[in-house]
Amino acid sequence: MLDKINVDLDLENTETEILIFQCHTQYIRSIQKLLMRPELITKVNKLLGAFKCIESRTINLGGKNIVLYNSDSWDNYRAALESCSKNLKSMRGIVWQSFKVATNILQLIFNDSFEQEIEELIEFSLEIESLKSKVLNIQCNIADAIQYWLQLNKSDKNMQYTDILNNILKSVVSPIHLASNYLNPKYKGRIFMENDEYAYTLEKFSVDNLSGEGMRQYMKYMSQMEIFSKLFDKNALMTKLCFGQ
């Protein structure tokens, strides 16, 4: 039975789950810290500072209140990036109206790669915030949490952040995460089973921790025999009803 497997793997240990979700919070903070680029925020602050004295003019042209980066907090960092992004168009309009700025500021205003870097960072930071909201949701379990993390890493639009995510995942992904995701009929470990390292980790963890009876039930689960086939059939039916697939 599934309950037997879960007991053997100690997946229902409340203290373990609390510790794991505390770790998720720390991992997310680590990503945020790695995304805080000193050179970029220095440029952003110089640009925002140059227009702070005429903030009302930027707002009149469709901009927003200017937020300078003046602390080490992630929230302030992201707010400054968003402030720069939302005001670039109005800044260009003001410059076209003959407002004089330093050459280095002018170069930033019309630098497409500078704007793109800001936009991509903002977009990725929103995904990180979404991940945080999901994994800290009271209804999120261990299987869900690792699914959300691995989905983030598989997204094509996040390829430039692959190195950062892979380094964090070395700490995030644990045998318990993999086993929980694999034993969940909704996921069945599909998101990671093509990764040889993860597949080996799951197999070794199962062999090392399951009792004889637990291993027997585990093998039935893998082959979708007896009671387990009903779980998969039920999950497939719900998916079809909800999503038409």
PDB file of C-alpha atoms in Angstrom:
ATOM      1  CA  MET A   1       0.000   0.000   0.000  1.00  0.00           C
ATOM      2  CA  LEU A   2       1.098   3.578  -0.559  1.00  0.00           C
ATOM      3  CA  ASP A   3       0.789   4.272   3.160  1.00  0.00           C
ATOM      4  CA  LYS A   4       3.313   1.526   3.827  1.00  0.00           C
ATOM      5  CA  ILE A   5       5.800   3.076   1.417  1.00  0.00           C
ATOM      6  CA  ASN A   6       5.342   6.525   2.876  1.00  0.00           C
ATOM      7  CA  VAL A   7       5.932   5.252   6.393  1.00  0.00           C
ATOM      8  CA  ASP A   8       9.088   3.438   5.311  1.00  0.00           C
ATOM      9  CA  LEU A   9      10.409   6.585   3.642  1.00  0.00           C
ATOM     10  CA  ASP A  10       9.365   8.769   6.579  1.00  0.00           C
ATOM     11  CA  LEU A  11       7.662  11.234   4.235  1.00  0.00           C
ATOM     12  CA  GLU A  12       5.007  12.096   6.798  1.00  0.00           C
ATOM     13  CA  ASN A  13       7.423  13.390   9.398  1.00  0.00           C
ATOM     14  CA  THR A  14       6.132  16.874  10.215  1.00  0.00           C
ATOM     15  CA  GLU A  15       9.415  18.133  11.634  1.00  0.00           C
ATOM     16  CA  THR A  16      11.232  17.037   8.485  1.00  0.00           C
ATOM     17  CA  GLU A  17       8.750  18.889   6.272  1.00  0.00           C
ATOM     18  CA  ILE A  18       9.053  22.065   8.343  1.00  0.00           C
ATOM     19  CA  LEU A  19      12.849  21.916   8.084  1.00  0.00           C
ATOM     20  CA  ILE A  20      12.694  21.331   4.338  1.00  0.00           C
ATOM     21  CA  PHE A  21      10.405  24.298   3.728  1.00  0.00           C
ATOM     22  CA  GLN A  22      12.612  26.514   5.885  1.00  0.00           C
ATOM     23  CA  CYS A  23      15.460  25.481   3.605  1.00  0.00           C
ATOM     24  CA  HIS A  24      13.418  26.450   0.534  1.00  0.00           C
ATOM     25  CA  THR A  25      13.128  29.965   1.917  1.00  0.00           C
ATOM     26  CA  GLN A  26      16.892  30.137   2.389  1.00  0.00           C
ATOM     27  CA  TYR A  27      17.552  28.801  -1.125  1.00  0.00           C
ATOM     28  CA  ILE A  28      15.284  31.456  -2.629  1.00  0.00           C
ATOM     29  CA  ARG A  29      17.143  34.136  -0.696  1.00  0.00           C
ATOM     30  CA  SER A  30      20.394  32.758  -2.081  1.00  0.00           C
ATOM     31  CA  ILE A  31      19.105  33.118  -5.643  1.00  0.00           C
ATOM     32  CA  GLN A  32      17.959  36.658  -4.955  1.00  0.00           C
ATOM     33  CA  LYS A  33      21.381  37.533  -3.577  1.00  0.00           C
ATOM     34  CA  LEU A  34      23.081  36.148  -6.683  1.00  0.00           C
ATOM     35  CA  LEU A  35      20.792  38.235  -8.884  1.00  0.00           C
ATOM     36  CA  MET A  36      21.819  41.478  -7.168  1.00  0.00           C
ATOM     37  CA  ARG A  37      24.424  42.744  -9.649  1.00  0.00           C
ATOM     38  CA  PRO A  38      26.474  45.662  -8.257  1.00  0.00           C
ATOM     39  CA  GLU A  39      27.516  47.033 -11.665  1.00  0.00           C
ATOM     40  CA  LEU A  40      23.959  47.035 -12.980  1.00  0.00           C
ATOM     41  CA  ILE A  41      22.375  48.671  -9.944  1.00  0.00           C
ATOM     42  CA  THR A  42      25.093  51.356  -9.947  1.00  0.00           C
ATOM     43  CA  LYS A  43      24.106  52.292 -13.500  1.00  0.00           C
ATOM     44  CA  VAL A  44      20.413  52.181 -12.587  1.00  0.00           C
ATOM     45  CA  ASN A  45      20.945  54.482  -9.615  1.00  0.00           C
ATOM     46  CA  LYS A  46      22.953  56.989 -11.661  1.00  0.00           C
ATOM     47  CA  LEU A  47      20.208  57.093 -14.267  1.00  0.00           C
ATOM     48  CA  LEU A  48      17.381  57.425 -11.748  1.00  0.00           C
ATOM     49  CA  GLY A  49      19.322  60.021  -9.761  1.00  0.00           C
ATOM     50  CA  ALA A  50      19.780  62.180 -12.846  1.00  0.00           C
ATOM     51  CA  PHE A  51      16.003  62.506 -13.207  1.00  0.00           C
ATOM     52  CA  LYS A  52      15.001  62.555  -9.537  1.00  0.00           C
ATOM     53  CA  CYS A  53      15.006  66.372  -9.485  1.00  0.00           C
ATOM     54  CA  ILE A  54      12.435  66.461 -12.291  1.00  0.00           C
ATOM     55  CA  GLU A  55      10.430  63.431 -11.179  1.00  0.00           C
ATOM     56  CA  SER A  56       7.128  65.239 -11.793  1.00  0.00           C
ATOM     57  CA  ARG A  57       8.024  65.657 -15.465  1.00  0.00           C
ATOM     58  CA  THR A  58       8.688  61.951 -15.886  1.00  0.00           C
ATOM     59  CA  ILE A  59       5.322  61.202 -14.269  1.00  0.00           C
ATOM     60  CA  ASN A  60       3.549  63.686 -16.554  1.00  0.00           C
ATOM     61  CA  LEU A  61       4.975  61.794 -19.523  1.00  0.00           C
ATOM     62  CA  GLY A  62       3.659  58.461 -18.257  1.00  0.00           C
ATOM     63  CA  GLY A  63       6.429  57.483 -15.849  1.00  0.00           C
ATOM     64  CA  LYS A  64       6.177  56.444 -12.211  1.00  0.00           C
ATOM     65  CA  ASN A  65       7.630  57.637  -8.913  1.00  0.00           C
ATOM     66  CA  ILE A  66      11.401  57.235  -8.950  1.00  0.00           C
ATOM     67  CA  VAL A  67      12.724  54.696  -6.448  1.00  0.00           C
ATOM     68  CA  LEU A  68      16.459  54.777  -5.765  1.00  0.00           C
ATOM     69  CA  TYR A  69      18.424  51.787  -4.507  1.00  0.00           C
ATOM     70  CA  ASN A  70      19.589  52.760  -1.029  1.00  0.00           C
ATOM     71  CA  SER A  71      19.706  49.537   0.966  1.00  0.00           C
ATOM     72  CA  ASP A  72      20.904  45.963   0.678  1.00  0.00           C
ATOM     73  CA  SER A  73      17.402  44.501   0.571  1.00  0.00           C
ATOM     74  CA  TRP A  74      16.098  42.454  -2.332  1.00  0.00           C
ATOM     75  CA  ASP A  75      12.783  44.323  -2.325  1.00  0.00           C
ATOM     76  CA  ASN A  76      14.537  47.673  -2.726  1.00  0.00           C
ATOM     77  CA  TYR A  77      16.773  46.254  -5.463  1.00  0.00           C
ATOM     78  CA  ARG A  78      13.830  44.982  -7.489  1.00  0.00           C
ATOM     79  CA  ALA A  79      11.862  48.200  -6.879  1.00  0.00           C
ATOM     80  CA  ALA A  80      14.746  50.246  -8.311  1.00  0.00           C
ATOM     81  CA  LEU A  81      14.930  48.014 -11.389  1.00  0.00           C
ATOM     82  CA  GLU A  82      11.185  48.331 -11.929  1.00  0.00           C
ATOM     83  CA  SER A  83      11.383  52.093 -11.413  1.00  0.00           C
ATOM     84  CA  CYS A  84      14.046  52.355 -14.090  1.00  0.00           C
ATOM     85  CA  SER A  85      12.101  50.159 -16.493  1.00  0.00           C
ATOM     86  CA  LYS A  86       8.861  52.100 -16.047  1.00  0.00           C
ATOM     87  CA  ASN A  87      10.561  55.482 -16.495  1.00  0.00           C
ATOM     88  CA  LEU A  88      12.879  54.860 -19.443  1.00  0.00           C
ATOM     89  CA  LYS A  89      10.297  55.877 -22.034  1.00  0.00           C
ATOM     90  CA  SER A  90       9.483  59.148 -20.273  1.00  0.00           C
ATOM     91  CA  MET A  91      13.204  59.833 -19.741  1.00  0.00           C
ATOM     92  CA  ARG A  92      13.753  59.543 -23.478  1.00  0.00           C
ATOM     93  CA  GLY A  93      10.868  61.913 -24.060  1.00  0.00           C
ATOM     94  CA  ILE A  94      12.379  64.481 -21.705  1.00  0.00           C
ATOM     95  CA  VAL A  95      15.768  64.207 -23.414  1.00  0.00           C
ATOM     96  CA  TRP A  96      14.115  64.802 -26.779  1.00  0.00           C
ATOM     97  CA  GLN A  97      12.675  67.967 -25.214  1.00  0.00           C
ATOM     98  CA  SER A  98      16.273  69.224 -24.870  1.00  0.00           C
ATOM     99  CA  PHE A  99      16.804  68.321 -21.194  1.00  0.00           C
ATOM    100  CA  LYS A 100      20.579  68.137 -20.839  1.00  0.00           C
ATOM    101  CA  VAL A 101      22.156  65.109 -19.167  1.00  0.00           C
ATOM    102  CA  ALA A 102      25.698  63.770 -18.916  1.00  0.00           C
ATOM    103  CA  THR A 103      26.965  61.696 -21.825  1.00  0.00           C
ATOM    104  CA  ASN A 104      27.133  58.480 -19.767  1.00  0.00           C
ATOM    105  CA  ILE A 105      23.495  58.962 -18.695  1.00  0.00           C
ATOM    106  CA  LEU A 106      22.446  59.593 -22.283  1.00  0.00           C
ATOM    107  CA  GLN A 107      24.166  56.392 -23.370  1.00  0.00           C
ATOM    108  CA  LEU A 108      22.243  54.376 -20.759  1.00  0.00           C
ATOM    109  CA  ILE A 109      18.892  55.837 -21.776  1.00  0.00           C
ATOM    110  CA  PHE A 110      19.312  54.661 -25.367  1.00  0.00           C
ATOM    111  CA  ASN A 111      21.197  51.418 -24.626  1.00  0.00           C
ATOM    112  CA  ASP A 112      18.993  48.494 -25.721  1.00  0.00           C
ATOM    113  CA  SER A 113      21.127  45.834 -24.018  1.00  0.00           C
ATOM    114  CA  PHE A 114      20.954  47.750 -20.725  1.00  0.00           C
ATOM    115  CA  GLU A 115      17.166  47.871 -20.954  1.00  0.00           C
ATOM    116  CA  GLN A 116      16.965  44.201 -21.935  1.00  0.00           C
ATOM    117  CA  GLU A 117      19.107  43.136 -18.985  1.00  0.00           C
ATOM    118  CA  ILE A 118      16.792  44.996 -16.613  1.00  0.00           C
ATOM    119  CA  GLU A 119      13.643  43.548 -18.202  1.00  0.00           C
ATOM    120  CA  GLU A 120      14.960  39.978 -18.079  1.00  0.00           C
ATOM    121  CA  LEU A 121      16.003  40.344 -14.456  1.00  0.00           C
ATOM    122  CA  ILE A 122      12.595  41.712 -13.502  1.00  0.00           C
ATOM    123  CA  GLU A 123      10.827  38.871 -15.307  1.00  0.00           C
ATOM    124  CA  PHE A 124      12.990  36.221 -13.650  1.00  0.00           C
ATOM    125  CA  SER A 125      12.588  37.851 -10.236  1.00  0.00           C
ATOM    126  CA  LEU A 126       8.815  37.599 -10.645  1.00  0.00           C
ATOM    127  CA  GLU A 127       9.196  33.877 -11.312  1.00  0.00           C
ATOM    128  CA  ILE A 128      11.252  33.556  -8.144  1.00  0.00           C
ATOM    129  CA  GLU A 129       8.544  35.367  -6.199  1.00  0.00           C
ATOM    130  CA  SER A 130       5.957  33.024  -7.704  1.00  0.00           C
ATOM    131  CA  LEU A 131       8.079  30.020  -6.705  1.00  0.00           C
ATOM    132  CA  LYS A 132       8.344  31.355  -3.170  1.00  0.00           C
ATOM    133  CA  SER A 133       4.585  31.807  -2.958  1.00  0.00           C
ATOM    134  CA  LYS A 134       3.998  28.254  -4.174  1.00  0.00           C
ATOM    135  CA  VAL A 135       6.483  26.410  -1.966  1.00  0.00           C
ATOM    136  CA  LEU A 136       5.424  28.311   1.159  1.00  0.00           C
ATOM    137  CA  ASN A 137       1.731  27.685   0.529  1.00  0.00           C
ATOM    138  CA  ILE A 138       0.222  25.610   3.325  1.00  0.00           C
ATOM    139  CA  GLN A 139      -1.166  23.156   0.758  1.00  0.00           C
ATOM    140  CA  CYS A 140       2.210  22.603  -0.907  1.00  0.00           C
ATOM    141  CA  ASN A 141       3.787  19.242  -0.088  1.00  0.00           C
ATOM    142  CA  ILE A 142       7.295  17.941  -0.701  1.00  0.00           C
ATOM    143  CA  ALA A 143       6.393  16.451  -4.091  1.00  0.00           C
ATOM    144  CA  ASP A 144       4.889  19.754  -5.227  1.00  0.00           C
ATOM    145  CA  ALA A 145       7.870  21.786  -4.030  1.00  0.00           C
ATOM    146  CA  ILE A 146      10.477  19.898  -6.023  1.00  0.00           C
ATOM    147  CA  GLN A 147       8.171  19.945  -9.063  1.00  0.00           C
ATOM    148  CA  TYR A 148       8.047  23.752  -8.923  1.00  0.00           C
ATOM    149  CA  TRP A 149      11.825  24.041  -8.558  1.00  0.00           C
ATOM    150  CA  LEU A 150      12.566  21.744 -11.487  1.00  0.00           C
ATOM    151  CA  GLN A 151       9.946  23.429 -13.683  1.00  0.00           C
ATOM    152  CA  LEU A 152      11.717  26.725 -13.101  1.00  0.00           C
ATOM    153  CA  ASN A 153      15.007  25.234 -14.242  1.00  0.00           C
ATOM    154  CA  LYS A 154      13.470  23.625 -17.344  1.00  0.00           C
ATOM    155  CA  SER A 155      11.979  26.854 -18.671  1.00  0.00           C
ATOM    156  CA  ASP A 156      13.712  27.910 -21.914  1.00  0.00           C
ATOM    157  CA  LYS A 157      13.405  31.605 -21.075  1.00  0.00           C
ATOM    158  CA  ASN A 158      15.513  31.045 -17.945  1.00  0.00           C
ATOM    159  CA  MET A 159      18.470  29.501 -19.783  1.00  0.00           C
ATOM    160  CA  GLN A 160      20.775  32.409 -18.980  1.00  0.00           C
ATOM    161  CA  TYR A 161      20.225  31.676 -15.292  1.00  0.00           C
ATOM    162  CA  THR A 162      20.921  27.936 -15.651  1.00  0.00           C
ATOM    163  CA  ASP A 163      24.252  28.077 -13.806  1.00  0.00           C
ATOM    164  CA  ILE A 164      22.685  29.883 -10.841  1.00  0.00           C
ATOM    165  CA  LEU A 165      19.749  27.464 -10.707  1.00  0.00           C
ATOM    166  CA  ASN A 166      21.913  24.359 -11.086  1.00  0.00           C
ATOM    167  CA  ASN A 167      24.141  25.435  -8.206  1.00  0.00           C
ATOM    168  CA  ILE A 168      21.113  26.022  -5.976  1.00  0.00           C
ATOM    169  CA  LEU A 169      19.471  22.746  -7.033  1.00  0.00           C
ATOM    170  CA  LYS A 170      22.494  20.835  -5.762  1.00  0.00           C
ATOM    171  CA  SER A 171      21.302  21.835  -2.300  1.00  0.00           C
ATOM    172  CA  VAL A 172      17.559  21.823  -2.990  1.00  0.00           C
ATOM    173  CA  VAL A 173      17.180  18.354  -4.487  1.00  0.00           C
ATOM    174  CA  SER A 174      17.268  15.615  -1.876  1.00  0.00           C
ATOM    175  CA  PRO A 175      16.434  11.887  -2.045  1.00  0.00           C
ATOM    176  CA  ILE A 176      13.239  12.561  -0.073  1.00  0.00           C
ATOM    177  CA  HIS A 177      12.174  15.184  -2.615  1.00  0.00           C
ATOM    178  CA  LEU A 178      12.758  12.797  -5.510  1.00  0.00           C
ATOM    179  CA  ALA A 179      11.032   9.862  -3.814  1.00  0.00           C
ATOM    180  CA  SER A 180       8.035  11.956  -2.849  1.00  0.00           C
ATOM    181  CA  ASN A 181       7.647  13.325  -6.373  1.00  0.00           C
ATOM    182  CA  TYR A 182       8.058   9.880  -7.904  1.00  0.00           C
ATOM    183  CA  LEU A 183       5.484   8.272  -5.612  1.00  0.00           C
ATOM    184  CA  ASN A 184       2.940  10.987  -6.341  1.00  0.00           C
ATOM    185  CA  PRO A 185       0.539   9.698  -9.056  1.00  0.00           C
ATOM    186  CA  LYS A 186       0.177  13.230 -10.413  1.00  0.00           C
ATOM    187  CA  TYR A 187       3.907  13.581 -11.122  1.00  0.00           C
ATOM    188  CA  LYS A 188       5.430  10.066 -11.201  1.00  0.00           C
ATOM    189  CA  GLY A 189       8.869  11.662 -11.347  1.00  0.00           C
ATOM    190  CA  ARG A 190       8.510  12.482 -15.035  1.00  0.00           C
ATOM    191  CA  ILE A 191      10.199  15.857 -14.623  1.00  0.00           C
ATOM    192  CA  PHE A 192      13.501  14.343 -13.476  1.00  0.00           C
ATOM    193  CA  MET A 193      13.673  10.683 -14.574  1.00  0.00           C
ATOM    194  CA  GLU A 194      15.646  11.551 -17.722  1.00  0.00           C
ATOM    195  CA  ASN A 195      18.363  12.960 -15.481  1.00  0.00           C
ATOM    196  CA  ASP A 196      20.683  10.020 -14.784  1.00  0.00           C
ATOM    197  CA  GLU A 197      21.985  11.496 -11.543  1.00  0.00           C
ATOM    198  CA  TYR A 198      18.504  12.034 -10.107  1.00  0.00           C
ATOM    199  CA  ALA A 199      17.303   8.601 -11.273  1.00  0.00           C
ATOM    200  CA  TYR A 200      20.284   6.894  -9.627  1.00  0.00           C
ATOM    201  CA  THR A 201      19.784   8.880  -6.402  1.00  0.00           C
ATOM    202  CA  LEU A 202      16.138   7.774  -6.258  1.00  0.00           C
ATOM    203  CA  GLU A 203      16.974   4.123  -6.899  1.00  0.00           C
ATOM    204  CA  LYS A 204      19.740   4.038  -4.292  1.00  0.00           C
ATOM    205  CA  PHE A 205      17.568   5.794  -1.705  1.00  0.00           C
ATOM    206  CA  SER A 206      14.742   3.310  -2.266  1.00  0.00           C
ATOM    207  CA  VAL A 207      16.997   0.268  -1.946  1.00  0.00           C
ATOM    208  CA  ASP A 208      18.711   1.627   1.166  1.00  0.00           C
ATOM    209  CA  ASN A 209      15.560   2.652   3.032  1.00  0.00           C
ATOM    210  CA  LEU A 210      12.687   0.347   2.086  1.00  0.00           C
ATOM    211  CA  SER A 211      11.938  -2.818   4.018  1.00  0.00           C
ATOM    212  CA  GLY A 212      11.237  -6.049   2.167  1.00  0.00           C
ATOM    213  CA  GLU A 213       7.502  -5.406   2.148  1.00  0.00           C
ATOM    214  CA  GLY A 214       8.037  -1.764   1.276  1.00  0.00           C
ATOM    215  CA  MET A 215      10.212  -2.751  -1.693  1.00  0.00           C
ATOM    216  CA  ARG A 216       7.567  -5.214  -2.877  1.00  0.00           C
ATOM    217  CA  GLN A 217       4.917  -2.496  -2.820  1.00  0.00           C
ATOM    218  CA  TYR A 218       7.350  -0.090  -4.459  1.00  0.00           C
ATOM    219  CA  MET A 219       7.903  -2.502  -7.351  1.00  0.00           C
ATOM    220  CA  LYS A 220       4.141  -2.846  -7.774  1.00  0.00           C
ATOM    221  CA  TYR A 221       3.863   0.908  -7.841  1.00  0.00           C
ATOM    222  CA  MET A 222       6.530   1.138 -10.519  1.00  0.00           C
ATOM    223  CA  SER A 223       4.676  -1.347 -12.718  1.00  0.00           C
ATOM    224  CA  GLN A 224       1.281   0.199 -11.880  1.00  0.00           C
ATOM    225  CA  MET A 225      -0.073  -3.114 -10.610  1.00  0.00           C
ATOM    226  CA  GLU A 226      -3.115  -3.802  -8.424  1.00  0.00           C
ATOM    227  CA  ILE A 227      -4.253  -0.813  -6.334  1.00  0.00           C
ATOM    228  CA  PHE A 228      -1.678   1.505  -7.859  1.00  0.00           C
ATOM    229  CA  SER A 229      -3.193   1.231 -11.344  1.00  0.00           C
ATOM    230  CA  LYS A 230      -6.433   2.675  -9.933  1.00  0.00           C
ATOM    231  CA  LEU A 231      -4.562   5.705  -8.653  1.00  0.00           C
ATOM    232  CA  PHE A 232      -3.043   6.334 -12.060  1.00  0.00           C
ATOM    233  CA  ASP A 233      -6.378   5.781 -13.823  1.00  0.00           C
ATOM    234  CA  LYS A 234      -8.105   8.223 -11.454  1.00  0.00           C
ATOM    235  CA  ASN A 235      -5.393  10.824 -11.979  1.00  0.00           C
ATOM    236  CA  ALA A 236      -5.570  10.438 -15.767  1.00  0.00           C
ATOM    237  CA  LEU A 237      -9.359  10.839 -15.685  1.00  0.00           C
ATOM    238  CA  MET A 238      -9.152  14.015 -13.572  1.00  0.00           C
ATOM    239  CA  THR A 239      -6.577  15.479 -15.941  1.00  0.00           C
ATOM    240  CA  LYS A 240      -8.809  14.765 -18.934  1.00  0.00           C
ATOM    241  CA  LEU A 241     -11.880  16.256 -17.244  1.00  0.00           C
ATOM    242  CA  CYS A 242     -10.028  19.403 -16.138  1.00  0.00           C
ATOM    243  CA  PHE A 243      -7.826  20.051 -19.144  1.00  0.00           C
ATOM    244  CA  GLY A 244      -9.362  18.023 -21.951  1.00  0.00           C
ATOM    245  CA  GLN A 245      -6.167  16.084 -22.476  1.00  0.00           C
TER     246      GLN A 245
END
